Amino acid sequence: MNFIKKSLTFILMAAAVAACKDFEELESNPNRPTEVPASLLLNGTLNDLFEDSWTDGQRQNQYWCCNYNYYGTNEYWASATLSYMMLKNIQKMEDEALRVGAPEVNPYTAVGKYLRAVFYTRMTQRVGDVPLSEAVQGLENPAPGYDTQKDVYVQVLNWLDEANNELASLIAASDNSLAGDIYFDNDLVKWQKATNTFKIRVLLSLSKKTGDAQLNVAQRFTEILANPAKFPVMTSLADNMEYRFNGTSNLYTTNPGSRGFDKGRYNMAETIIKTLTDLKDPRVYLFANPAEKKISTGMDPKDFNAYVGAPSGESLDDMTFKAGNGEYSFANQKRYYTTFIGPEPTIQLGYPELCFNIAEGLNRGWTSGSAEEWYDKGVVASMKFFGLEDGVTVEI
């Protein structure tokens, strides 16, 4: 009994002592870091920036179709994923760079502005108006107001201009303090090219707003092409922003481990296959296998007619039957399912797209130049990215 009394007395005394302590002191976890290197925050944010090529977007863009109802259909739907946690990390990255003595303009602030522009562009394209000017303030403003989509775009373009100017000054000063960069190995010259290349992508997305004086779409486009020294853009595949899989901690999405799960559940879509075969485009040999039924009749695997895609709107029952019957092409099994690092890196922002965007702007008459020339550059660059050049034999 005395033991019980003593135990209760000890517990009550401990509770009383704890009650006297400040709550924030009790809440503090000495094992949890409160300071993180800016390079580590950059590294994490750049991984969050990654957009995979093997997603539901493959079906929505009609590159392939799901023929297995249990795991999905070919209906058009998408989630409105927002990026405020990434924006919070960008702010923390910039704060940490300043905390350890970096000047007000440093590589992390410059790259941070590019990253903000990308994340806000993605968000406003998904949902329209979003919180921006009052966002990421935590408990100081738990209910931020919404900025109009136009105001978001104005701010995005301003950020990209500021990032370009800051990167130019840092490059001139030979600043090499950036670390943690998985895309360009801390090369600020390539970051500046990416900034202006992305700006052209944004301007093309605003092609129906050329009459808006604040957005100034055509004039900004012209300014970039007319002054490459001030607004450098990507000039070759070497400038691509590419996400590379290492085969251990991050695996290529389609790999030997996923082959048994989705090999037969996704067949190629007619939209891409017919476009490629009609144009006699050799990339079809890389992207897809010939339909088994065509080969079984003796058709040459190099015959473009051997490649068949399914209409995305086809009845799922019909598609399932035809796919199982060998009437449709599937994704190239050897190319996409035999390695954990993938056949090539995944382009996040690249030179081929830039060429097509410039061609589009020129075709719209935004400035003088040959749209055909830039279009041809884009085709050649895309072919080269996939290893298709004069004299190269494609294995089937």
XYZ file of C-alpha atoms in Angstrom:
396
model
C 0.000 0.000 0.000
C 2.844 2.338 0.896
C 4.395 1.534 -2.489
C 1.184 2.578 -4.279
C 0.993 5.803 -2.283
C 4.603 6.656 -3.066
C 4.075 5.921 -6.768
C 1.007 8.156 -6.908
C 2.875 10.901 -5.091
C 5.744 10.664 -7.605
C 3.361 10.836 -10.580
C 1.553 13.863 -9.154
C 4.843 15.640 -8.466
C 6.054 14.922 -12.016
C 2.794 16.247 -13.428
C 3.099 19.375 -11.332
C 6.655 19.984 -12.544
C 5.590 19.449 -16.157
C 2.686 21.842 -15.713
C 5.140 24.545 -14.732
C 7.104 24.174 -17.947
C 6.373 26.302 -20.984
C 4.259 24.426 -23.556
C 6.556 25.416 -26.431
C 9.497 23.959 -24.506
C 7.628 20.688 -24.078
C 6.648 20.687 -27.726
C 10.230 21.207 -28.890
C 11.919 18.095 -30.258
C 15.716 18.319 -29.809
C 16.157 15.530 -32.362
C 14.328 17.395 -35.106
C 16.500 19.810 -37.139
C 15.389 23.429 -37.365
C 17.969 24.432 -39.966
C 18.501 22.744 -43.349
C 21.088 23.607 -46.018
C 19.595 25.519 -48.943
C 21.119 22.936 -51.289
C 19.124 20.139 -49.653
C 15.885 22.095 -49.983
C 16.686 22.822 -53.625
C 17.355 19.153 -54.276
C 14.003 18.132 -52.798
C 12.102 20.836 -54.680
C 13.703 19.868 -57.997
C 12.584 16.287 -57.443
C 9.072 17.617 -56.733
C 9.279 19.545 -60.003
C 9.533 16.278 -61.928
C 6.651 15.337 -64.236
C 6.610 11.707 -65.345
C 5.769 10.654 -68.887
C 3.969 7.482 -67.760
C 0.854 8.857 -66.084
C -2.875 9.144 -66.746
C -1.864 11.901 -69.150
C -0.768 9.150 -71.540
C -4.410 8.131 -71.856
C -5.783 11.666 -71.831
C -3.387 12.674 -74.607
C -4.310 9.475 -76.471
C -0.861 7.904 -76.529
C -2.127 4.656 -75.091
C -5.372 3.155 -73.806
C -6.379 1.144 -70.766
C -8.196 -2.022 -71.847
C -8.655 -3.432 -68.348
C -11.670 -1.964 -66.578
C -10.615 -2.872 -63.037
C -7.540 -0.611 -63.193
C -8.905 2.282 -65.181
C -10.803 3.500 -68.208
C -10.141 5.992 -70.968
C -12.361 8.648 -69.456
C -11.051 12.201 -69.242
C -10.518 13.350 -65.685
C -7.704 14.834 -63.646
C -7.000 15.960 -60.109
C -6.135 19.567 -59.322
C -2.892 18.941 -57.464
C -1.580 22.162 -55.906
C 2.010 22.996 -55.001
C 1.928 25.135 -51.872
C 4.192 22.798 -49.900
C 6.796 23.164 -52.649
C 6.370 26.952 -52.534
C 6.894 26.845 -48.775
C 10.123 24.926 -49.303
C 11.293 27.477 -51.893
C 10.781 30.241 -49.355
C 12.683 28.260 -46.727
C 15.489 27.594 -49.246
C 15.909 31.302 -49.880
C 15.800 32.091 -46.148
C 18.465 29.482 -45.414
C 20.754 30.860 -48.115
C 20.496 34.320 -46.559
C 20.943 32.948 -43.039
C 24.385 31.561 -43.830
C 25.549 34.838 -45.350
C 24.583 34.790 -49.029
C 23.931 38.222 -50.571
C 20.385 39.294 -51.318
C 20.800 38.204 -54.938
C 22.191 34.686 -55.006
C 21.677 31.505 -57.064
C 18.950 30.219 -54.752
C 16.835 33.373 -55.067
C 17.247 33.379 -58.846
C 16.390 29.701 -59.284
C 13.641 30.140 -56.683
C 11.903 32.665 -58.904
C 12.031 30.258 -61.823
C 10.558 27.502 -59.645
C 7.769 29.759 -58.385
C 6.921 30.640 -61.974
C 6.691 26.966 -62.940
C 4.587 25.862 -59.974
C 2.178 28.797 -60.257
C 1.820 28.268 -64.012
C 0.871 24.645 -63.416
C -1.629 25.557 -60.715
C -3.375 28.373 -62.558
C -3.630 26.259 -65.711
C -5.427 23.610 -63.659
C -7.828 25.698 -61.592
C -7.685 29.336 -62.694
C -7.606 31.830 -59.810
C -5.286 30.809 -56.950
C -3.840 32.470 -53.838
C -0.519 34.117 -54.675
C 0.076 37.561 -53.152
C -1.240 36.404 -49.745
C -0.108 32.778 -49.993
C 2.438 30.839 -47.897
C 2.067 33.068 -44.821
C 1.097 30.295 -42.436
C -0.883 31.257 -39.345
C -0.377 34.936 -40.145
C -2.955 34.509 -42.897
C -4.726 31.132 -42.779
C -7.360 32.264 -45.326
C -5.450 33.989 -48.146
C -7.342 35.797 -50.870
C -7.354 34.552 -54.449
C -5.472 36.331 -57.221
C -7.042 36.354 -60.680
C -5.513 34.101 -63.286
C -4.380 37.144 -65.239
C -2.580 38.561 -62.208
C -0.926 35.193 -61.665
C 0.390 35.217 -65.233
C 1.620 38.800 -64.889
C 3.553 37.801 -61.773
C 4.906 34.654 -63.455
C 6.305 36.699 -66.337
C 7.794 39.224 -63.898
C 9.469 36.438 -61.925
C 10.971 35.018 -65.106
C 12.344 38.436 -66.091
C 13.793 38.904 -62.611
C 15.313 35.411 -62.639
C 16.900 36.089 -66.025
C 18.437 39.363 -64.821
C 19.690 37.875 -61.550
C 21.200 34.851 -63.270
C 22.957 37.145 -65.777
C 24.553 39.138 -62.945
C 25.584 35.979 -61.083
C 27.112 34.476 -64.232
C 29.030 37.711 -64.850
C 30.347 37.526 -61.279
C 31.358 33.861 -61.765
C 29.192 32.804 -58.822
C 29.442 29.036 -58.407
C 27.777 28.682 -55.012
C 24.740 26.723 -56.200
C 24.584 23.111 -54.966
C 22.022 20.309 -54.991
C 20.984 20.741 -58.632
C 19.910 17.442 -60.225
C 19.121 18.890 -63.645
C 22.022 21.104 -64.733
C 24.770 20.164 -62.270
C 24.674 23.684 -60.773
C 25.308 25.394 -64.146
C 23.746 28.863 -63.978
C 24.183 29.385 -67.735
C 21.829 26.487 -68.381
C 19.414 27.761 -65.744
C 19.255 31.103 -67.555
C 18.535 29.332 -70.840
C 15.821 27.278 -69.146
C 14.254 30.438 -67.700
C 13.778 32.071 -71.096
C 12.812 28.785 -72.759
C 10.066 28.326 -70.190
C 9.012 31.945 -70.713
C 8.381 31.182 -74.391
C 6.254 28.186 -73.323
C 4.209 30.493 -71.078
C 3.793 33.068 -73.842
C 2.507 30.398 -76.240
C -0.045 29.336 -73.625
C -1.301 32.946 -73.713
C -1.650 33.052 -77.497
C -5.314 34.062 -77.273
C -4.428 37.079 -75.103
C -2.178 38.968 -77.487
C -4.387 42.039 -77.150
C -3.704 42.413 -73.432
C -1.241 45.256 -72.811
C -0.154 43.958 -69.409
C 0.722 40.508 -70.677
C 2.377 41.948 -73.792
C 2.646 38.488 -75.314
C 3.874 39.153 -78.873
C 6.246 41.915 -77.792
C 7.855 39.735 -75.115
C 8.233 36.919 -77.648
C 9.876 39.268 -80.146
C 12.179 40.655 -77.468
C 13.550 37.201 -76.660
C 14.279 36.272 -80.266
C 15.717 39.688 -81.105
C 18.156 39.789 -78.176
C 19.675 36.352 -77.521
C 22.550 37.893 -75.565
C 20.130 39.239 -72.955
C 17.579 36.428 -73.238
C 19.511 33.235 -74.068
C 17.439 30.140 -74.775
C 18.277 26.476 -75.279
C 20.299 25.899 -78.420
C 20.662 22.104 -78.498
C 19.681 18.867 -76.746
C 22.625 19.434 -74.391
C 20.591 22.211 -72.768
C 17.592 19.990 -72.001
C 16.226 19.871 -68.467
C 16.111 16.106 -68.011
C 15.140 13.860 -65.122
C 17.384 10.818 -64.951
C 16.508 7.589 -63.170
C 19.293 5.833 -61.273
C 17.674 2.387 -61.084
C 17.989 2.122 -57.300
C 16.373 4.889 -55.260
C 14.266 6.087 -58.197
C 13.107 3.649 -60.851
C 11.919 4.260 -64.388
C 8.139 3.957 -64.225
C 7.840 1.074 -66.663
C 10.446 -1.512 -65.707
C 10.892 -5.289 -65.277
C 9.053 -5.101 -61.960
C 5.954 -3.415 -63.423
C 5.844 -5.430 -66.641
C 3.677 -8.206 -65.237
C 1.236 -5.675 -63.849
C 0.517 -3.469 -66.842
C 2.105 -5.050 -69.935
C -1.215 -6.329 -71.265
C -3.501 -3.747 -69.697
C -2.352 -0.802 -71.794
C -2.292 -0.877 -75.581
C -1.277 1.937 -77.912
C -3.808 4.533 -79.022
C -4.786 5.191 -82.613
C -4.129 8.939 -82.324
C -0.373 8.611 -82.016
C 0.135 5.366 -83.944
C -1.839 6.410 -87.018
C -0.172 9.822 -87.042
C 3.265 8.208 -87.010
C 2.472 5.517 -89.581
C 0.750 7.939 -91.957
C 3.906 10.075 -91.895
C 6.213 7.033 -92.149
C 7.805 8.238 -88.922
C 10.411 5.717 -87.666
C 9.741 6.676 -84.054
C 6.798 4.275 -84.179
C 9.334 1.416 -84.187
C 10.702 2.696 -80.873
C 7.419 3.468 -79.154
C 5.446 0.343 -80.042
C 5.552 -3.299 -81.044
C 3.727 -4.396 -84.205
C 0.314 -5.947 -83.635
C 0.743 -9.702 -83.147
C -2.099 -10.558 -85.519
C -0.442 -8.593 -88.331
C 2.851 -10.421 -87.815
C 1.139 -13.803 -87.643
C -0.177 -13.244 -91.184
C 3.382 -12.780 -92.425
C 3.573 -8.990 -92.457
C 7.062 -7.529 -92.116
C 7.628 -5.870 -88.685
C 9.076 -2.888 -90.591
C 5.818 -2.414 -92.486
C 4.090 0.637 -91.044
C 0.763 -1.118 -91.583
C 1.784 -3.624 -88.904
C 1.313 -0.980 -86.225
C -2.259 -0.457 -85.084
C -3.646 1.682 -82.268
C -7.083 1.552 -80.671
C -9.563 4.429 -80.842
C -9.614 6.023 -77.387
C -13.407 6.136 -77.435
C -13.890 2.504 -78.320
C -16.114 0.329 -76.139
C -13.956 -1.133 -73.390
C -15.361 -4.605 -74.034
C -14.417 -4.377 -77.719
C -10.975 -2.990 -76.938
C -10.272 -5.697 -74.357
C -11.223 -8.407 -76.848
C -9.220 -6.949 -79.727
C -6.162 -6.284 -77.575
C -6.242 -9.849 -76.307
C -6.720 -11.074 -79.862
C -3.483 -9.394 -80.963
C -5.164 -6.741 -83.090
C -3.499 -3.777 -81.371
C 0.074 -2.710 -80.771
C 1.458 -2.498 -77.258
C 4.270 -0.352 -75.917
C 7.664 -1.592 -77.060
C 8.337 -4.324 -74.526
C 12.094 -4.501 -74.963
C 12.544 -0.744 -74.850
C 10.336 0.071 -71.894
C 10.353 -3.009 -69.666
C 13.902 -4.373 -69.572
C 15.693 -1.684 -67.555
C 15.187 0.168 -64.285
C 16.785 3.373 -65.580
C 14.739 3.653 -68.788
C 15.803 3.992 -72.420
C 16.321 7.750 -72.093
C 15.826 10.465 -69.460
C 12.471 12.200 -69.183
C 12.507 15.729 -70.606
C 10.951 18.328 -68.341
C 11.792 21.265 -70.602
C 13.648 20.771 -73.827
C 15.081 22.095 -77.039
C 12.677 20.244 -79.401
C 9.668 21.833 -77.696
C 11.327 25.250 -77.856
C 11.753 24.888 -81.615
C 8.068 24.033 -82.058
C 7.012 26.919 -79.786
C 9.107 29.390 -81.742
C 7.673 28.010 -84.989
C 4.171 28.508 -83.590
C 4.881 32.108 -82.597
C 6.361 32.882 -85.991
C 3.415 31.235 -87.720
C 1.127 33.542 -85.747
C 3.053 36.537 -87.054
C 4.422 37.693 -83.696
C 7.765 38.524 -85.282
C 9.654 37.869 -88.507
C 11.340 34.564 -89.220
C 10.808 31.184 -90.852
C 8.285 29.023 -88.995
C 9.122 26.125 -91.316
C 12.806 26.307 -90.428
C 12.129 26.161 -86.697
C 9.580 23.377 -87.159
C 12.136 21.320 -89.071
C 14.698 21.958 -86.320
C 12.236 20.608 -83.786
C 11.601 17.428 -85.778
C 15.318 16.782 -86.285
C 16.053 17.437 -82.601
C 13.295 15.085 -81.469
C 14.534 12.360 -83.799
C 18.083 12.848 -82.535
C 16.943 12.615 -78.914
C 15.641 9.131 -79.656
C 18.834 8.184 -81.468
C 17.397 8.486 -84.971
C 19.851 10.099 -87.356
C 20.999 9.508 -90.911
C 22.770 6.183 -91.147
C 21.261 4.778 -87.939
C 19.480 1.433 -88.260
C 16.486 0.873 -85.994
C 16.314 -2.568 -84.402
C 12.823 -4.047 -84.286
